[in-house]
mmCIF file of C-alpha atoms and ligand atoms in Angstrom:
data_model
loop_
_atom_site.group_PDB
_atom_site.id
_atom_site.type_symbol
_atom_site.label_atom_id
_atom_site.label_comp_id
_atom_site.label_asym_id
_atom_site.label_seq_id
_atom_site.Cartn_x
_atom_site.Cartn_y
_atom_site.Cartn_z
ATOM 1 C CA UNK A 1 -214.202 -113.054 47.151
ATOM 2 C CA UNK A 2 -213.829 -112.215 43.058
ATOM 3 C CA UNK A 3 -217.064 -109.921 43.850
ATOM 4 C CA UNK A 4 -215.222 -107.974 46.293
ATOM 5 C CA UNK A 5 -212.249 -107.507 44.841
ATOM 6 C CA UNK A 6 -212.723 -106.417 41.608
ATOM 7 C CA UNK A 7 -214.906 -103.650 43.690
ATOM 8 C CA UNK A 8 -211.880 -103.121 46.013
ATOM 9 C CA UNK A 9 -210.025 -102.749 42.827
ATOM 10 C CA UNK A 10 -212.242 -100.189 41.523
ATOM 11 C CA UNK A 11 -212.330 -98.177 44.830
ATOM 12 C CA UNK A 12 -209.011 -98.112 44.901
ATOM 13 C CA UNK A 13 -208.040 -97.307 41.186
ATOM 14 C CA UNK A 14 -210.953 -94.290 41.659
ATOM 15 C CA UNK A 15 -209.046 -93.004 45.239
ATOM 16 C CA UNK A 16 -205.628 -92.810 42.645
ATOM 17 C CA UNK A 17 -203.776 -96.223 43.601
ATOM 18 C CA UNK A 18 -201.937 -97.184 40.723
ATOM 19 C CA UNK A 19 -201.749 -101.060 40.784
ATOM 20 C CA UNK A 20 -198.985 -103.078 38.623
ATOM 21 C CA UNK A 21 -200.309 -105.988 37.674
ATOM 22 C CA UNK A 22 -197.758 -108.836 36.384
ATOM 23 C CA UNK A 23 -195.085 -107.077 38.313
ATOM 24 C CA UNK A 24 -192.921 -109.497 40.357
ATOM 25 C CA UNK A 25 -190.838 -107.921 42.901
ATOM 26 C CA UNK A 26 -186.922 -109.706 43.036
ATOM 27 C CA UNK A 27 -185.243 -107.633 45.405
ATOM 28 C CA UNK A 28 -184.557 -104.471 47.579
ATOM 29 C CA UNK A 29 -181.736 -101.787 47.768
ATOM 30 C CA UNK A 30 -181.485 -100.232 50.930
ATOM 31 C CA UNK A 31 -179.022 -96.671 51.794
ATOM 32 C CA UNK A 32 -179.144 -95.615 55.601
ATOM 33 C CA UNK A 33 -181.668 -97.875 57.249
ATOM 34 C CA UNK A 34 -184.050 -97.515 54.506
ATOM 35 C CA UNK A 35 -185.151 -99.231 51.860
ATOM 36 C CA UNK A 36 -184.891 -96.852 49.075
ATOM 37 C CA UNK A 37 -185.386 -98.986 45.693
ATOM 38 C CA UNK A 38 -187.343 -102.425 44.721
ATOM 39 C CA UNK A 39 -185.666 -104.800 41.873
ATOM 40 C CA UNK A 40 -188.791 -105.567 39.505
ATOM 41 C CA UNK A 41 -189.761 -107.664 36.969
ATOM 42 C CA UNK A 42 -191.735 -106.026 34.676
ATOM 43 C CA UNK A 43 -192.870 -106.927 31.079
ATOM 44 C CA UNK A 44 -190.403 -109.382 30.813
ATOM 45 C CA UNK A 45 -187.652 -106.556 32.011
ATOM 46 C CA UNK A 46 -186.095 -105.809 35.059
ATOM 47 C CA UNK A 47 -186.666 -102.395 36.332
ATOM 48 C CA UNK A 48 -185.832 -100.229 39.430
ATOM 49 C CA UNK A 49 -189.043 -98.236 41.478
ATOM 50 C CA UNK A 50 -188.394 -95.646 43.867
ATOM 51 C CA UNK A 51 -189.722 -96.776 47.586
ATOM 52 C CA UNK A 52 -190.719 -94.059 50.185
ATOM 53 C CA UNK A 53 -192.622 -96.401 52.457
ATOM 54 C CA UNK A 54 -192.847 -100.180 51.772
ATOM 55 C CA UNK A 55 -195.640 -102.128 53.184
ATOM 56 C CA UNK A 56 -194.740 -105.911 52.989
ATOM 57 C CA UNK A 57 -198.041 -107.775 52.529
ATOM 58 C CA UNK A 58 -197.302 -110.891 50.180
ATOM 59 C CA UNK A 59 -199.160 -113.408 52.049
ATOM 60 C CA UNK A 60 -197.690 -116.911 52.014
ATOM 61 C CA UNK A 61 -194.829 -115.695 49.942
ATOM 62 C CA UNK A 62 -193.625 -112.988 52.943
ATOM 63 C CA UNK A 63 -191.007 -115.746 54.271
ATOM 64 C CA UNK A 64 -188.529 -115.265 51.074
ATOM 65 C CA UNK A 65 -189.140 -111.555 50.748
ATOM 66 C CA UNK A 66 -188.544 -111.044 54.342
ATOM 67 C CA UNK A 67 -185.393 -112.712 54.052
ATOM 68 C CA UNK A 68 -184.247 -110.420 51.234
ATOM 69 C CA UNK A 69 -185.062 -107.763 53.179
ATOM 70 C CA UNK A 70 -182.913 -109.648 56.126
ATOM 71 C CA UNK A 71 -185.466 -109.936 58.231
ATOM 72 C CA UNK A 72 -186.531 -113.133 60.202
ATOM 73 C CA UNK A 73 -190.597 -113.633 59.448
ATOM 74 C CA UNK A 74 -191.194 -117.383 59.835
ATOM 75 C CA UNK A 75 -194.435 -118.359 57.368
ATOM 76 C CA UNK A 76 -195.286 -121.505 55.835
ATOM 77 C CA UNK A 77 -198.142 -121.869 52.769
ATOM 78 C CA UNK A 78 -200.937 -123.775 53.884
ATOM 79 C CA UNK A 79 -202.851 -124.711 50.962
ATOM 80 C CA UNK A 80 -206.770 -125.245 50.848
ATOM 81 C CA UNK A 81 -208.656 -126.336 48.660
ATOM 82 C CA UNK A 82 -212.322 -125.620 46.996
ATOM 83 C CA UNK A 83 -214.931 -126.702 44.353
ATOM 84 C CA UNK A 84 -218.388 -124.379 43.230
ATOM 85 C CA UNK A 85 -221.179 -126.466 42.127
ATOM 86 C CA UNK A 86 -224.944 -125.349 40.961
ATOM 87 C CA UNK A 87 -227.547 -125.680 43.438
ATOM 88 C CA UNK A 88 -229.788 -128.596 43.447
ATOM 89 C CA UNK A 89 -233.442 -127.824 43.190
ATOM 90 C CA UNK A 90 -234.858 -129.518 45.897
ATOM 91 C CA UNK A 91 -231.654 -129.983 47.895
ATOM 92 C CA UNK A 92 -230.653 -126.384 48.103
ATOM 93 C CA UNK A 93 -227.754 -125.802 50.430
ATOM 94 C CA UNK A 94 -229.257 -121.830 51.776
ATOM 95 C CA UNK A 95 -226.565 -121.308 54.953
ATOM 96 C CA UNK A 96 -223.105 -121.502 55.137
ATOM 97 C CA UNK A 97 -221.859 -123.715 57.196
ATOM 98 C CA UNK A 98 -218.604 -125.371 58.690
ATOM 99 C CA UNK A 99 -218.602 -129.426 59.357
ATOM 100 C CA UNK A 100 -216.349 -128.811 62.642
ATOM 101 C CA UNK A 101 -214.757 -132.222 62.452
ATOM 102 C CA UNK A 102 -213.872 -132.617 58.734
ATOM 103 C CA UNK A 103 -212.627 -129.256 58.579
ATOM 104 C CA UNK A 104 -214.843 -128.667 55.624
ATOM 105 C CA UNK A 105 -216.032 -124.893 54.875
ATOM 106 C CA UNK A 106 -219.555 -124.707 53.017
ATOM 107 C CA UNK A 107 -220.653 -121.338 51.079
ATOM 108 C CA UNK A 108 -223.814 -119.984 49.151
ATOM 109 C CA UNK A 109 -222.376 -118.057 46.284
ATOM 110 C CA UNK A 110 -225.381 -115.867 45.338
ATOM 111 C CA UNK A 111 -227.999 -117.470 44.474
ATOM 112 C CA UNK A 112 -227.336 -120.217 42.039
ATOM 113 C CA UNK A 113 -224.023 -121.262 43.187
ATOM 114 C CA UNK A 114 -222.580 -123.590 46.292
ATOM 115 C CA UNK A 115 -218.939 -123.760 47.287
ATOM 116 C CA UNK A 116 -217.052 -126.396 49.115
ATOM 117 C CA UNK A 117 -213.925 -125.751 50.901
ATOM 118 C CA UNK A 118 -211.118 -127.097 53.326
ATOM 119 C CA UNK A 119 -208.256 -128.654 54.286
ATOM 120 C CA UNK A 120 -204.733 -127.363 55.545
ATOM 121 C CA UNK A 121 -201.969 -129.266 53.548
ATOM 122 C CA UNK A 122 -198.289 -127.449 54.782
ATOM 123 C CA UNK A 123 -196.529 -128.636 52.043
ATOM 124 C CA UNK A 124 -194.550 -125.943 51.192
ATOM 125 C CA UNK A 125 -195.145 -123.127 48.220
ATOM 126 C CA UNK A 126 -196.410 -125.388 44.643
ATOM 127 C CA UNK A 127 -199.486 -125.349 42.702
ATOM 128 C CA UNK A 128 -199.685 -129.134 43.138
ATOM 129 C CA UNK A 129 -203.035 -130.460 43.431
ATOM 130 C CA UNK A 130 -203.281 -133.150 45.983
ATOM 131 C CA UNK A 131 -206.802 -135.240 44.846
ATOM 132 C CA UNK A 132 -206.835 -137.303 48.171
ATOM 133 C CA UNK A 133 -207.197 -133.827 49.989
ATOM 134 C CA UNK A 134 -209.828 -133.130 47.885
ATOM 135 C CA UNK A 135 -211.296 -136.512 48.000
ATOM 136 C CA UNK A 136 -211.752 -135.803 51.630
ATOM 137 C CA UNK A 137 -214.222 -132.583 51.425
ATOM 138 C CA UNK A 138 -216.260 -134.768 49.127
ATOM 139 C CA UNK A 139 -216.517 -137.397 50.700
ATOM 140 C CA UNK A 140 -217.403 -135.495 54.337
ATOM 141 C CA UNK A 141 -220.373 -133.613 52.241
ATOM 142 C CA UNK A 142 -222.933 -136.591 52.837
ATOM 143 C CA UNK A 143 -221.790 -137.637 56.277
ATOM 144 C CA UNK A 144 -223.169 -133.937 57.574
ATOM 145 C CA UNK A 145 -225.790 -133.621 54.489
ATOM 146 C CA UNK A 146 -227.613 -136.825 54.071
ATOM 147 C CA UNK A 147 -228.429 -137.862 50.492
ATOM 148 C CA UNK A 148 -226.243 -134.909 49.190
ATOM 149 C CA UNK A 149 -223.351 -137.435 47.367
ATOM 150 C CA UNK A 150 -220.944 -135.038 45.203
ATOM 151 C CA UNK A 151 -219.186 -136.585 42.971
ATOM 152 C CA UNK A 152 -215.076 -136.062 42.684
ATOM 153 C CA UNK A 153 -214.436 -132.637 41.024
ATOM 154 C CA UNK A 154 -212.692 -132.790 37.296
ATOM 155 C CA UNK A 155 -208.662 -130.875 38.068
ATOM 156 C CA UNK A 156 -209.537 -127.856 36.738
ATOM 157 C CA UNK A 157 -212.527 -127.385 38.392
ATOM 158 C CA UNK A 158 -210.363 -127.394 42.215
ATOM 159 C CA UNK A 159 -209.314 -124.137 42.966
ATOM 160 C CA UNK A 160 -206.520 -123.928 45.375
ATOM 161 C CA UNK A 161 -204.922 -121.268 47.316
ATOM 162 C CA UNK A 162 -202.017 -120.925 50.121
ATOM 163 C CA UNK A 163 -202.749 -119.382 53.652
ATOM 164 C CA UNK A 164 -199.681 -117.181 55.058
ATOM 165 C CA UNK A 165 -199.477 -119.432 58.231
ATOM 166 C CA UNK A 166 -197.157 -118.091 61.160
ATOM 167 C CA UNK A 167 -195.933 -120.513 63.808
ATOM 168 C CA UNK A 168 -198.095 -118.822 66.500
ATOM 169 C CA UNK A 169 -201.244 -118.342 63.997
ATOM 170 C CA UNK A 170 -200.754 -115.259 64.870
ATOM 171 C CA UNK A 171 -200.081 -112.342 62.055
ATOM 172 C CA UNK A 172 -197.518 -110.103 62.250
ATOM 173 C CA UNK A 173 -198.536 -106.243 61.798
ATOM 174 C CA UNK A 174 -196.143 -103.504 62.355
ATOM 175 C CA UNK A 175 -192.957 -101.434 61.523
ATOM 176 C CA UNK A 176 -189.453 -103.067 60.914
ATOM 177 C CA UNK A 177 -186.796 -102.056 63.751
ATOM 178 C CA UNK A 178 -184.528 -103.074 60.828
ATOM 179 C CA UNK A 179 -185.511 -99.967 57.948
ATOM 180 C CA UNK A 180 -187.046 -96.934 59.117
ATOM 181 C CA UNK A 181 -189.743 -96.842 56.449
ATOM 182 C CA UNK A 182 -190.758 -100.694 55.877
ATOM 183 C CA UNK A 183 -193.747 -102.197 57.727
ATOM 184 C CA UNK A 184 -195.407 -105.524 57.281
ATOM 185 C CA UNK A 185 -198.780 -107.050 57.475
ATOM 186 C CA UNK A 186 -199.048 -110.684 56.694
ATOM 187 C CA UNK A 187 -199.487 -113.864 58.410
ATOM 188 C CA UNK A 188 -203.356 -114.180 58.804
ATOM 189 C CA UNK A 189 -203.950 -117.727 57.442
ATOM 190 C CA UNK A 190 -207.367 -119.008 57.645
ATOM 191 C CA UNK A 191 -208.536 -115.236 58.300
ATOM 192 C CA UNK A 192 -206.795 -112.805 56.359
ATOM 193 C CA UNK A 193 -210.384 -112.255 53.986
ATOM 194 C CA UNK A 194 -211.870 -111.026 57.680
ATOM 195 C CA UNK A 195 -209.374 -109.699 59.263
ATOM 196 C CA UNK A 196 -208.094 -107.326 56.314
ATOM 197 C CA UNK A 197 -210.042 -104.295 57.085
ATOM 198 C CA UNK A 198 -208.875 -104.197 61.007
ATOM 199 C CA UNK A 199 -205.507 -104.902 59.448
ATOM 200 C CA UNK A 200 -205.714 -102.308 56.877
ATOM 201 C CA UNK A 201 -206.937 -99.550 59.769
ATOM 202 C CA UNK A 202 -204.049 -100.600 61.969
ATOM 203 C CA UNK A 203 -201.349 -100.367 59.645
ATOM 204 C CA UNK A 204 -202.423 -97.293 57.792
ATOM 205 C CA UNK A 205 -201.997 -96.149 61.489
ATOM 206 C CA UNK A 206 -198.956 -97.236 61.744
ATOM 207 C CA UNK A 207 -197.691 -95.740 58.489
ATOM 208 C CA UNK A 208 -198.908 -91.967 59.300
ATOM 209 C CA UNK A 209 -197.602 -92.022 63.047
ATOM 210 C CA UNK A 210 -201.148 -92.259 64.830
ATOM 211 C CA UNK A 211 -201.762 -94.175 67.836
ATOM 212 C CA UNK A 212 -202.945 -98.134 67.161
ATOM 213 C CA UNK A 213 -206.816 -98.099 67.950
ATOM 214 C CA UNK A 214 -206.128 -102.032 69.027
ATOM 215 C CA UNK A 215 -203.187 -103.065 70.995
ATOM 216 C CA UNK A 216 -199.974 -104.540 68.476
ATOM 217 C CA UNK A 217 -198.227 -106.640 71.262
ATOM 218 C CA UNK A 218 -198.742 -110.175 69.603
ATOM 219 C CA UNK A 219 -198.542 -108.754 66.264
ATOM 220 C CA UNK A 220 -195.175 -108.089 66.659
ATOM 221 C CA UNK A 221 -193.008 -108.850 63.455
ATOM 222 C CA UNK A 222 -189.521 -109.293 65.223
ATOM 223 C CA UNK A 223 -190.861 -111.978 67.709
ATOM 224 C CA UNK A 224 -189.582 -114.806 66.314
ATOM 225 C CA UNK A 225 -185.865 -112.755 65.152
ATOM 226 C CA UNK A 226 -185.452 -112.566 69.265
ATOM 227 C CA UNK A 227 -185.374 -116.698 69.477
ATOM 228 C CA UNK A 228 -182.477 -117.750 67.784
HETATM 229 C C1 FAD B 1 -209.755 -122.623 50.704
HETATM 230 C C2 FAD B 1 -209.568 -121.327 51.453
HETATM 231 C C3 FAD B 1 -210.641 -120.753 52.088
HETATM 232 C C4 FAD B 1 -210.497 -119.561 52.800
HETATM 233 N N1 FAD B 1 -211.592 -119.023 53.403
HETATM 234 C C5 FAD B 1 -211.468 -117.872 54.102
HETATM 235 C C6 FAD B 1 -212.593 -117.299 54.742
HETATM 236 O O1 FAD B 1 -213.708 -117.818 54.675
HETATM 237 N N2 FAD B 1 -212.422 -116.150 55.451
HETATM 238 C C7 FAD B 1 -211.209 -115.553 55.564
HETATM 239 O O2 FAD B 1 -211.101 -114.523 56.223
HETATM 240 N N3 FAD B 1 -210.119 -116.063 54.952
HETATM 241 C C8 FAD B 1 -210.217 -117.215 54.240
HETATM 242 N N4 FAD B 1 -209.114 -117.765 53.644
HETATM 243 C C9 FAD B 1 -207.791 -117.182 53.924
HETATM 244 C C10 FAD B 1 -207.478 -115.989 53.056
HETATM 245 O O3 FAD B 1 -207.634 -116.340 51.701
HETATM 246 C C11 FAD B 1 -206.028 -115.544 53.338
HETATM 247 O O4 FAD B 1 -205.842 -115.331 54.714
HETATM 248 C C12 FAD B 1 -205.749 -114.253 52.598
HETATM 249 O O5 FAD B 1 -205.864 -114.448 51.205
HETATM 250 C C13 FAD B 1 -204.357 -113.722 52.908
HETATM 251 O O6 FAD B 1 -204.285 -112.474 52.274
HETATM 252 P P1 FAD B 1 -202.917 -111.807 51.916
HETATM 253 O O7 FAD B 1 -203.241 -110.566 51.153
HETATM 254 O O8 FAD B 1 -202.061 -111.715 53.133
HETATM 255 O O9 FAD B 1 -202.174 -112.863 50.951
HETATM 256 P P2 FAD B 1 -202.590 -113.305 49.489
HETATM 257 O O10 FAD B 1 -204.051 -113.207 49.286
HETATM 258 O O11 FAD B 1 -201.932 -114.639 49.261
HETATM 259 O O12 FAD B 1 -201.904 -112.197 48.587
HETATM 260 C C14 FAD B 1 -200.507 -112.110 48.504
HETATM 261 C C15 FAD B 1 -200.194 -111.486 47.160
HETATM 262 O O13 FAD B 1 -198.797 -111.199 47.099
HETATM 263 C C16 FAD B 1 -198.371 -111.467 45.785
HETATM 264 N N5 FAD B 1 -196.916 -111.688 45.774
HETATM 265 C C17 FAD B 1 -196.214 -112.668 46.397
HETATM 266 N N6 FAD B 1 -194.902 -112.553 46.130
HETATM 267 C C18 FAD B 1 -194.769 -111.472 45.316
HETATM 268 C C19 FAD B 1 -193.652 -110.845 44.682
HETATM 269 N N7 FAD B 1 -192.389 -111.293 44.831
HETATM 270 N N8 FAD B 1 -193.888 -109.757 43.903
HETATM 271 C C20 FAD B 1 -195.156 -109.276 43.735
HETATM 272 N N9 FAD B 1 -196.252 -109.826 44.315
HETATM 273 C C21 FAD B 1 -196.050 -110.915 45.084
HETATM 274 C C22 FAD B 1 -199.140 -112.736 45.403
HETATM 275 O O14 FAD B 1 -199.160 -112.884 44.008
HETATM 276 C C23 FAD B 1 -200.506 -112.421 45.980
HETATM 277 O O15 FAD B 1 -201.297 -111.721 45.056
HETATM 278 C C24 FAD B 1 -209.231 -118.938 52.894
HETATM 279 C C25 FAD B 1 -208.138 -119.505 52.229
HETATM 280 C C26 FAD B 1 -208.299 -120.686 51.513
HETATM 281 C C27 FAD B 1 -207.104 -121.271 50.806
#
């Protein structure tokens, strides 16, 4: 994933996308069914940007935004979690692979490297590191991989990150009945690395007025604003 998105990031910055880093958005101003300004926090200031369409794509963070921007977008965080080790000459891990029943994701990083991933802990948005989650992908490793003990990873070494999770699973892709020039596309939890390019196709569609090349029906983004 770094790989590809520091290339992403360079595609983009050559095709003129200007992209704020360290930029936290706080708020929205809206005038007519539009949203016309976002409240940032820039630099340690808080500054005003114009908005002429507003695609809201913050991932397990969408849930507060969306309510800021009154809408109803149910999302929870569900964090996972993941270690890299080196390779082991003589006990070199070539194909990725997923052990079904521990939930456990394993990776080749290029050639040197080995990643171990998993677990689904809904425990709301922190950077809390729970070790007996952890505990759990290493100790699945040599029940699938026999002889292949790992020992517990050192804190720093566990990288963590929180899946935008909607009740349904589920994203939701689409424009806001709510403001005219707001659309959304969020909510793809354990898929969102896959499933970004069909996303990014269908909303760009979206956003110019073209017909959706897939059909949006359980994408919707006001389905859960309906069930009160
Ligand atoms: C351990 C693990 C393994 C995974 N493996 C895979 C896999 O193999 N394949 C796959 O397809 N997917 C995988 N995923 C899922 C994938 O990472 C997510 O689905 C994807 O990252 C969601 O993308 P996103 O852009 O919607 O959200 P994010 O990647 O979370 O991006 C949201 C961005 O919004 C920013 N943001 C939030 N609030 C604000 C604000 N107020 N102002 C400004 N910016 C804000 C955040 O800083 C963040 O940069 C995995 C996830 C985990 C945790």
């Amino acid at each position: 994933p770094n790989a590809f998105m520091l290339q992403l990031r360079e595609f983009l910055t050559r095709a003129g996308v200007e992209i704020l880093s360290g930029t936290d958005v706080l708020g929205f101003e809206f005038q007519n069914k539009r949203v016309v300004q976002l409240k940032v926090s820039r630099d340690n200031q808080v500054q005003k940007l114009p908005v002429e369409e507003l695609l809201l794509a913050t991932g397990a963070w969408s849930q507060h935004l969306a309510r800021a921007l009154r809408l109803k977008l149910p999302i929870q965080a569900g964090k996972g979690y993941s270690f890299t080790l080196p390779q082991r000459e003589g006990q070199r891990l070539r194909f990725p692979s997923i052990l079904a029943e521990a939930r456990v994701a394993i990776t080749p990083m290029g050639e040197q490297l080995i990643r171990f991933g998993g677990t689904m802990e809904i425990g709301g948005l922190n950077d809390g590191i729970n070790l007996n989650r952890v505990r759990g992908i290493v100790k699945a490793i040599p029940k699938y991989f026999n002889g292949y003990a790992v020992e517990m990873p050192k804190e720093p070494n566990i990288w963590y990150g929180l899946r935008p999770c909607s009740p349904d699973g589920m994203p939701y892709i689409g424009r806001s009945n709510q403001h005219d020039n707001l659309c959304i596309a969020t909510g793809h939890a354990m898929m969102g690395l896959s499933l970004g390019p069909a996303t990014g196709k269908l909303i760009s569609e979206v956003i110019t007025g073209k017909t959706p090349s897939a059909g949006m029906a359980l994408f919707e983004i006001g389905r859960y604003a309906r069930r009160q």
